[in-house]
Amino acid sequence: MYADIVLFVFMCLTAGHADHHHQPCHSHNMSGLMNVLSLKGEIRAVGTFTYDSVGQKLRFQSNESHPTNTSIALDLLMFFEEGIFYEIDSKNQSCERKKLQMTSHPLDIPDNAKFVGTVTSGSSSIEGEGLKLNTWGGKLKKMKDGVDGSYSMSVTMGCLPVNTFYFTETTSFLFSTYDVDLEIKDPDLLVVPSFCRGKPLEDTPEGTVNSFLHEFM
Ligand SMILES: *[C@@H]1O[C@H](CO)[C@@H](O)[C@H](O)[C@H]1NC(C)=O
Ligand SMILES: *[C@@H]1O[C@H](CO)[C@@H](O)[C@H](O)[C@H]1NC(C)=O
Ligand SMILES: *[C@@H]1O[C@H](CO)[C@@H](O)[C@H](O)[C@H]1NC(C)=O
Ligand SMILES: *[C@@H]1O[C@H](CO)[C@@H](O)[C@H](O)[C@H]1NC(C)=O
């Protein structure tokens, strides 16, 4: 009993201690693949992404027919610092420019995120068979239908995002990245296409929240 209490206090102390030493890290410039799963069991999208962590820009392109049938095809160019984004349709060279109501996204840990813990996926004792991850979490205001939500984000020791969950009482989504490279392979992907330039901002209907996450809902 006494030993349990001592252990419990010790764990609280070390957990509290760990907290002070963890500041949310920021990811690198990256290119890679991303898939989005609704936790109702549907693959929402599989696509490629390019991320500029300095300029806070993200391009995501998915294809509904390849490699698996997914429910949505998207081409998004997000400018998180400016708070705007483009929905691009390259086929008919059209695009819509919209305001972001929520700038959180699955590739960057929000500055006010709380450190949850460190775990090793797979094995921590067999070399090459484990992946050590730091998990961060927090709340998101008025995520869906005015209801607040939460997120949980796991990154490698080098701050590469691996998994991000978003959840409310009624929906949850999992964003996973894989085959990530630490560079912007094609900088042109982060430039607004000529046919999108000078587009006026679309009106946001009352109650609508635009964000990277909401594109997949
Ligand atoms: C990330 O990419 C941007 C845009 O290409 C570039 O200005 C910046 O120097 C890059 N940062 C790093 C750390 O490579
Ligand atoms: C989607 O994938 C199909 C099959 O690989 C390909 O023919 C098509 O060009 C792709 N579309 C886009 C927009 O990448
Ligand atoms: C994808 O969907 C199309 C049309 O519904 C279907 O013909 C095709 O067989 C599906 N492909 C796969 C791999 O499920
Ligand atoms: C472009 O195509 C999409 C569907 O593929 C359609 O919703 C949109 O209205 C089209 N835009 C223009 C300007 O034709």
mmCIF file of C-alpha atoms and ligand atoms in Angstrom:
data_model
loop_
_atom_site.group_PDB
_atom_site.id
_atom_site.type_symbol
_atom_site.label_atom_id
_atom_site.label_comp_id
_atom_site.label_asym_id
_atom_site.label_seq_id
_atom_site.Cartn_x
_atom_site.Cartn_y
_atom_site.Cartn_z
ATOM 1 C CA MET A 1 0.000 0.000 0.000
ATOM 2 C CA TYR A 2 2.685 2.449 1.100
ATOM 3 C CA ALA A 3 4.826 1.434 -1.866
ATOM 4 C CA ASP A 4 1.854 2.057 -4.186
ATOM 5 C CA ILE A 5 1.385 5.553 -2.842
ATOM 6 C CA VAL A 6 5.084 6.317 -3.140
ATOM 7 C CA LEU A 7 5.063 5.007 -6.692
ATOM 8 C CA PHE A 8 1.959 7.053 -7.506
ATOM 9 C CA VAL A 9 3.481 10.242 -6.094
ATOM 10 C CA PHE A 10 6.700 9.513 -7.927
ATOM 11 C CA MET A 11 4.810 9.068 -11.196
ATOM 12 C CA CYS A 12 2.953 12.332 -10.667
ATOM 13 C CA LEU A 13 6.206 14.110 -9.932
ATOM 14 C CA THR A 14 7.970 12.726 -12.984
ATOM 15 C CA ALA A 15 4.944 13.409 -15.183
ATOM 16 C CA GLY A 16 4.811 16.988 -13.886
ATOM 17 C CA HIS A 17 8.539 17.234 -14.305
ATOM 18 C CA ALA A 18 8.389 15.992 -17.895
ATOM 19 C CA ASP A 19 5.747 18.586 -18.706
ATOM 20 C CA HIS A 20 8.063 21.524 -18.026
ATOM 21 C CA HIS A 21 10.669 20.121 -20.358
ATOM 22 C CA HIS A 22 8.350 19.626 -23.308
ATOM 23 C CA GLN A 23 7.606 22.506 -25.582
ATOM 24 C CA PRO A 24 5.623 21.622 -28.707
ATOM 25 C CA CYS A 25 8.150 21.171 -31.506
ATOM 26 C CA HIS A 26 7.534 22.377 -35.036
ATOM 27 C CA SER A 27 7.861 20.098 -38.015
ATOM 28 C CA HIS A 28 10.238 20.525 -40.927
ATOM 29 C CA ASN A 29 9.539 21.213 -44.545
ATOM 30 C CA MET A 30 8.112 17.954 -45.843
ATOM 31 C CA SER A 31 6.758 16.056 -48.801
ATOM 32 C CA GLY A 32 4.962 12.752 -48.456
ATOM 33 C CA LEU A 33 1.753 10.792 -48.479
ATOM 34 C CA MET A 34 -1.234 11.314 -46.253
ATOM 35 C CA ASN A 35 -4.321 9.277 -45.709
ATOM 36 C CA VAL A 36 -7.477 10.294 -43.959
ATOM 37 C CA LEU A 37 -9.708 7.764 -42.309
ATOM 38 C CA SER A 38 -13.088 8.447 -40.794
ATOM 39 C CA LEU A 39 -13.354 6.231 -37.758
ATOM 40 C CA LYS A 40 -16.643 4.940 -39.057
ATOM 41 C CA GLY A 41 -14.349 2.830 -41.209
ATOM 42 C CA GLU A 42 -14.213 4.836 -44.390
ATOM 43 C CA ILE A 43 -11.036 5.867 -46.169
ATOM 44 C CA ARG A 44 -11.870 9.472 -46.928
ATOM 45 C CA ALA A 45 -8.786 10.339 -48.957
ATOM 46 C CA VAL A 46 -5.324 9.161 -49.926
ATOM 47 C CA GLY A 47 -3.037 11.759 -51.395
ATOM 48 C CA THR A 48 0.258 13.577 -51.594
ATOM 49 C CA PHE A 49 1.194 16.582 -49.516
ATOM 50 C CA THR A 50 3.849 19.287 -49.617
ATOM 51 C CA TYR A 51 4.376 21.399 -46.504
ATOM 52 C CA ASP A 52 6.388 24.562 -45.974
ATOM 53 C CA SER A 53 6.782 24.817 -42.201
ATOM 54 C CA VAL A 54 8.363 28.263 -42.388
ATOM 55 C CA GLY A 55 5.762 29.908 -44.591
ATOM 56 C CA GLN A 56 2.949 27.773 -43.099
ATOM 57 C CA LYS A 57 1.746 26.576 -46.512
ATOM 58 C CA LEU A 58 0.275 23.188 -47.361
ATOM 59 C CA ARG A 59 -0.756 21.548 -50.617
ATOM 60 C CA PHE A 60 -2.784 18.353 -50.527
ATOM 61 C CA GLN A 61 -3.877 16.468 -53.623
ATOM 62 C CA SER A 62 -5.914 13.303 -53.536
ATOM 63 C CA ASN A 63 -7.312 11.180 -56.289
ATOM 64 C CA GLU A 64 -10.516 9.301 -55.752
ATOM 65 C CA SER A 65 -9.636 6.445 -58.115
ATOM 66 C CA HIS A 66 -6.074 5.780 -57.117
ATOM 67 C CA PRO A 67 -4.702 3.750 -55.393
ATOM 68 C CA THR A 68 -7.912 2.756 -53.595
ATOM 69 C CA ASN A 69 -11.420 3.993 -54.189
ATOM 70 C CA THR A 70 -11.898 6.788 -51.692
ATOM 71 C CA SER A 71 -14.861 9.028 -51.195
ATOM 72 C CA ILE A 72 -13.366 12.379 -52.080
ATOM 73 C CA ALA A 73 -10.876 13.884 -54.491
ATOM 74 C CA LEU A 74 -9.390 17.136 -53.282
ATOM 75 C CA ASP A 75 -6.801 19.644 -54.355
ATOM 76 C CA LEU A 76 -6.187 22.135 -51.575
ATOM 77 C CA LEU A 77 -3.658 24.919 -51.205
ATOM 78 C CA MET A 78 -3.667 26.287 -47.664
ATOM 79 C CA PHE A 79 -2.025 29.500 -46.407
ATOM 80 C CA PHE A 80 -2.352 29.202 -42.645
ATOM 81 C CA GLU A 81 -0.594 32.469 -41.827
ATOM 82 C CA GLU A 82 -2.826 34.506 -44.128
ATOM 83 C CA GLY A 83 -5.863 32.487 -43.026
ATOM 84 C CA ILE A 84 -7.019 31.657 -46.542
ATOM 85 C CA PHE A 85 -7.081 28.635 -48.811
ATOM 86 C CA TYR A 86 -7.879 27.576 -52.340
ATOM 87 C CA GLU A 87 -10.002 24.650 -53.491
ATOM 88 C CA ILE A 88 -8.563 23.882 -56.883
ATOM 89 C CA ASP A 89 -10.038 21.977 -59.792
ATOM 90 C CA SER A 90 -7.216 21.584 -62.310
ATOM 91 C CA LYS A 91 -9.395 19.716 -64.820
ATOM 92 C CA ASN A 92 -11.645 22.643 -65.572
ATOM 93 C CA GLN A 93 -9.096 25.215 -64.345
ATOM 94 C CA SER A 94 -11.390 26.606 -61.719
ATOM 95 C CA CYS A 95 -10.818 27.478 -58.114
ATOM 96 C CA GLU A 96 -12.455 28.916 -55.050
ATOM 97 C CA ARG A 97 -10.708 31.147 -52.539
ATOM 98 C CA LYS A 98 -12.003 30.923 -48.984
ATOM 99 C CA LYS A 99 -11.297 32.183 -45.492
ATOM 100 C CA LEU A 100 -10.092 29.753 -42.803
ATOM 101 C CA GLN A 101 -12.068 29.819 -39.562
ATOM 102 C CA MET A 102 -9.726 27.303 -37.909
ATOM 103 C CA THR A 103 -6.019 27.147 -38.703
ATOM 104 C CA SER A 104 -5.137 23.953 -36.781
ATOM 105 C CA HIS A 105 -3.958 21.201 -39.106
ATOM 106 C CA PRO A 106 -2.484 17.706 -38.738
ATOM 107 C CA LEU A 107 1.126 18.627 -39.558
ATOM 108 C CA ASP A 108 1.830 21.160 -36.827
ATOM 109 C CA ILE A 109 1.404 20.920 -33.061
ATOM 110 C CA PRO A 110 -0.501 23.951 -31.758
ATOM 111 C CA ASP A 111 1.631 26.096 -29.413
ATOM 112 C CA ASN A 112 -0.831 25.612 -26.559
ATOM 113 C CA ALA A 113 -0.927 21.794 -26.894
ATOM 114 C CA LYS A 114 -0.453 19.759 -23.718
ATOM 115 C CA PHE A 115 2.159 17.043 -23.546
ATOM 116 C CA VAL A 116 0.456 13.672 -23.017
ATOM 117 C CA GLY A 117 3.330 11.214 -22.971
ATOM 118 C CA THR A 118 5.955 9.213 -24.774
ATOM 119 C CA VAL A 119 5.351 5.679 -26.012
ATOM 120 C CA THR A 120 7.167 3.310 -28.282
ATOM 121 C CA SER A 121 4.979 1.752 -30.951
ATOM 122 C CA GLY A 122 6.147 -1.767 -31.659
ATOM 123 C CA SER A 123 9.112 -2.812 -29.562
ATOM 124 C CA SER A 124 11.409 -0.638 -27.487
ATOM 125 C CA SER A 125 13.927 -3.467 -26.992
ATOM 126 C CA ILE A 126 14.273 -4.934 -30.489
ATOM 127 C CA GLU A 127 16.380 -2.739 -32.686
ATOM 128 C CA GLY A 128 14.615 -1.397 -35.761
ATOM 129 C CA GLU A 129 11.210 -2.670 -34.614
ATOM 130 C CA GLY A 130 10.036 0.308 -32.635
ATOM 131 C CA LEU A 131 8.990 3.893 -33.210
ATOM 132 C CA LYS A 132 9.220 6.265 -30.254
ATOM 133 C CA LEU A 133 6.477 8.876 -30.310
ATOM 134 C CA ASN A 134 5.605 11.957 -28.284
ATOM 135 C CA THR A 135 1.882 12.602 -28.043
ATOM 136 C CA TRP A 136 0.307 16.019 -27.642
ATOM 137 C CA GLY A 137 -3.318 16.935 -27.195
ATOM 138 C CA GLY A 138 -5.753 19.753 -26.735
ATOM 139 C CA LYS A 139 -9.210 21.109 -27.384
ATOM 140 C CA LEU A 140 -10.672 22.748 -30.453
ATOM 141 C CA LYS A 141 -13.473 25.279 -30.099
ATOM 142 C CA LYS A 142 -16.722 24.797 -31.991
ATOM 143 C CA MET A 143 -15.327 22.107 -34.256
ATOM 144 C CA LYS A 144 -18.568 20.702 -35.598
ATOM 145 C CA ASP A 145 -22.148 21.993 -35.372
ATOM 146 C CA GLY A 146 -20.982 24.410 -32.681
ATOM 147 C CA VAL A 147 -19.714 21.511 -30.542
ATOM 148 C CA ASP A 148 -16.173 21.575 -29.163
ATOM 149 C CA GLY A 149 -13.712 18.876 -30.149
ATOM 150 C CA SER A 150 -10.291 17.531 -29.253
ATOM 151 C CA TYR A 151 -7.171 16.433 -31.008
ATOM 152 C CA SER A 152 -4.333 14.069 -30.230
ATOM 153 C CA MET A 153 -1.162 14.226 -32.224
ATOM 154 C CA SER A 154 1.805 11.836 -32.230
ATOM 155 C CA VAL A 155 5.174 12.893 -33.603
ATOM 156 C CA THR A 156 8.572 11.212 -33.787
ATOM 157 C CA MET A 157 11.484 12.397 -31.660
ATOM 158 C CA GLY A 158 12.525 14.495 -34.657
ATOM 159 C CA CYS A 159 9.032 16.067 -34.796
ATOM 160 C CA LEU A 160 7.716 14.263 -37.863
ATOM 161 C CA PRO A 161 3.949 13.994 -37.520
ATOM 162 C CA VAL A 162 2.798 10.369 -37.699
ATOM 163 C CA ASN A 163 -0.849 10.336 -36.577
ATOM 164 C CA THR A 164 -3.351 13.032 -35.705
ATOM 165 C CA PHE A 165 -6.825 12.250 -34.359
ATOM 166 C CA TYR A 166 -9.623 14.777 -34.288
ATOM 167 C CA PHE A 167 -12.732 13.899 -32.403
ATOM 168 C CA THR A 168 -16.059 15.220 -31.245
ATOM 169 C CA GLU A 169 -18.879 13.236 -29.687
ATOM 170 C CA THR A 170 -20.226 12.400 -33.127
ATOM 171 C CA THR A 171 -17.246 12.197 -35.501
ATOM 172 C CA SER A 172 -13.608 11.234 -35.505
ATOM 173 C CA PHE A 173 -10.923 11.388 -38.130
ATOM 174 C CA LEU A 174 -7.430 10.004 -38.282
ATOM 175 C CA PHE A 175 -4.775 11.654 -40.440
ATOM 176 C CA SER A 176 -1.641 9.537 -41.017
ATOM 177 C CA THR A 177 1.487 10.452 -42.895
ATOM 178 C CA TYR A 178 3.950 8.071 -44.457
ATOM 179 C CA ASP A 179 6.899 7.992 -46.869
ATOM 180 C CA VAL A 180 7.867 11.455 -45.648
ATOM 181 C CA ASP A 181 10.902 13.321 -46.996
ATOM 182 C CA LEU A 182 12.333 16.379 -45.261
ATOM 183 C CA GLU A 183 12.198 18.669 -48.245
ATOM 184 C CA ILE A 184 9.839 20.442 -50.578
ATOM 185 C CA LYS A 185 10.252 18.409 -53.742
ATOM 186 C CA ASP A 186 8.221 20.668 -55.991
ATOM 187 C CA PRO A 187 8.040 24.292 -54.741
ATOM 188 C CA ASP A 188 5.620 25.157 -57.573
ATOM 189 C CA LEU A 189 2.944 23.192 -55.727
ATOM 190 C CA LEU A 190 2.933 25.937 -53.086
ATOM 191 C CA VAL A 191 2.387 28.707 -55.623
ATOM 192 C CA VAL A 192 -1.155 29.830 -56.431
ATOM 193 C CA PRO A 193 -1.959 28.574 -59.980
ATOM 194 C CA SER A 194 -2.348 31.369 -62.537
ATOM 195 C CA PHE A 195 -6.018 30.557 -63.084
ATOM 196 C CA CYS A 196 -6.663 31.157 -59.352
ATOM 197 C CA ARG A 197 -4.988 34.555 -59.069
ATOM 198 C CA GLY A 198 -7.137 37.549 -58.290
ATOM 199 C CA LYS A 199 -10.087 35.399 -57.231
ATOM 200 C CA PRO A 200 -12.413 37.172 -54.792
ATOM 201 C CA LEU A 201 -13.008 35.578 -51.377
ATOM 202 C CA GLU A 202 -16.115 33.405 -51.295
ATOM 203 C CA ASP A 203 -18.638 34.268 -48.611
ATOM 204 C CA THR A 204 -18.686 31.916 -45.651
ATOM 205 C CA PRO A 205 -22.278 30.991 -44.765
ATOM 206 C CA GLU A 206 -23.241 31.648 -41.146
ATOM 207 C CA GLY A 207 -22.158 28.754 -38.913
ATOM 208 C CA THR A 208 -19.775 27.203 -41.457
ATOM 209 C CA VAL A 209 -16.269 26.398 -40.280
ATOM 210 C CA ASN A 210 -13.609 26.140 -42.959
ATOM 211 C CA SER A 211 -10.408 24.316 -42.079
ATOM 212 C CA PHE A 212 -8.160 21.641 -43.497
ATOM 213 C CA LEU A 213 -9.933 19.075 -41.323
ATOM 214 C CA HIS A 214 -13.405 20.218 -42.374
ATOM 215 C CA GLU A 215 -12.606 19.486 -46.023
ATOM 216 C CA PHE A 216 -12.758 15.781 -45.122
ATOM 217 C CA MET A 217 -15.965 15.807 -43.056
HETATM 218 C C1 LIG B 1 11.429 25.517 -46.112
HETATM 219 O O1 LIG B 1 10.924 25.924 -47.357
HETATM 220 C C2 LIG B 1 10.860 27.333 -47.549
HETATM 221 C C3 LIG B 1 10.195 27.595 -48.891
HETATM 222 O O2 LIG B 1 10.801 26.861 -49.915
HETATM 223 C C4 LIG B 1 12.274 27.904 -47.493
HETATM 224 O O3 LIG B 1 12.210 29.310 -47.606
HETATM 225 C C5 LIG B 1 12.891 27.535 -46.157
HETATM 226 O O4 LIG B 1 14.237 27.963 -46.107
HETATM 227 C C6 LIG B 1 12.849 26.028 -45.942
HETATM 228 N N1 LIG B 1 13.305 25.736 -44.602
HETATM 229 C C7 LIG B 1 14.207 24.799 -44.355
HETATM 230 C C8 LIG B 1 14.591 24.628 -42.930
HETATM 231 O O5 LIG B 1 14.692 24.107 -45.245
HETATM 232 C C1 LIG B 2 -5.841 9.585 -60.660
HETATM 233 O O1 LIG B 2 -5.369 8.263 -60.838
HETATM 234 C C2 LIG B 2 -5.627 7.751 -62.120
HETATM 235 C C3 LIG B 2 -5.208 6.296 -62.135
HETATM 236 O O2 LIG B 2 -3.868 6.147 -61.738
HETATM 237 C C4 LIG B 2 -4.870 8.605 -63.158
HETATM 238 O O3 LIG B 2 -5.160 8.129 -64.456
HETATM 239 C C5 LIG B 2 -5.330 10.056 -63.037
HETATM 240 O O4 LIG B 2 -4.575 10.870 -63.888
HETATM 241 C C6 LIG B 2 -5.155 10.543 -61.610
HETATM 242 N N1 LIG B 2 -5.723 11.880 -61.494
HETATM 243 C C7 LIG B 2 -5.087 12.874 -60.882
HETATM 244 C C8 LIG B 2 -5.814 14.169 -60.815
HETATM 245 O O5 LIG B 2 -3.968 12.748 -60.383
HETATM 246 C C1 LIG B 3 -13.653 1.481 -57.660
HETATM 247 O O1 LIG B 3 -14.968 1.909 -57.961
HETATM 248 C C2 LIG B 3 -15.348 1.642 -59.309
HETATM 249 C C3 LIG B 3 -16.707 2.274 -59.568
HETATM 250 O O2 LIG B 3 -17.563 2.152 -58.458
HETATM 251 C C4 LIG B 3 -15.349 0.113 -59.530
HETATM 252 O O3 LIG B 3 -15.668 -0.155 -60.881
HETATM 253 C C5 LIG B 3 -13.940 -0.408 -59.251
HETATM 254 O O4 LIG B 3 -13.917 -1.815 -59.360
HETATM 255 C C6 LIG B 3 -13.497 -0.020 -57.851
HETATM 256 N N1 LIG B 3 -12.097 -0.384 -57.654
HETATM 257 C C7 LIG B 3 -11.637 -0.968 -56.553
HETATM 258 C C8 LIG B 3 -10.193 -1.260 -56.510
HETATM 259 O O5 LIG B 3 -12.382 -1.265 -55.624
HETATM 260 C C1 LIG B 4 -15.611 22.563 -62.352
HETATM 261 O O1 LIG B 4 -15.955 21.200 -62.150
HETATM 262 C C2 LIG B 4 -16.583 20.946 -60.905
HETATM 263 C C3 LIG B 4 -16.853 19.461 -60.809
HETATM 264 O O2 LIG B 4 -15.835 18.721 -61.356
HETATM 265 C C4 LIG B 4 -17.859 21.747 -60.792
HETATM 266 O O3 LIG B 4 -18.410 21.548 -59.498
HETATM 267 C C5 LIG B 4 -17.557 23.213 -60.971
HETATM 268 O O4 LIG B 4 -18.776 23.938 -60.976
HETATM 269 C C6 LIG B 4 -16.849 23.441 -62.285
HETATM 270 N N1 LIG B 4 -16.488 24.834 -62.386
HETATM 271 C C7 LIG B 4 -16.585 25.533 -63.513
HETATM 272 C C8 LIG B 4 -16.196 26.962 -63.427
HETATM 273 O O5 LIG B 4 -16.963 25.016 -64.550
#
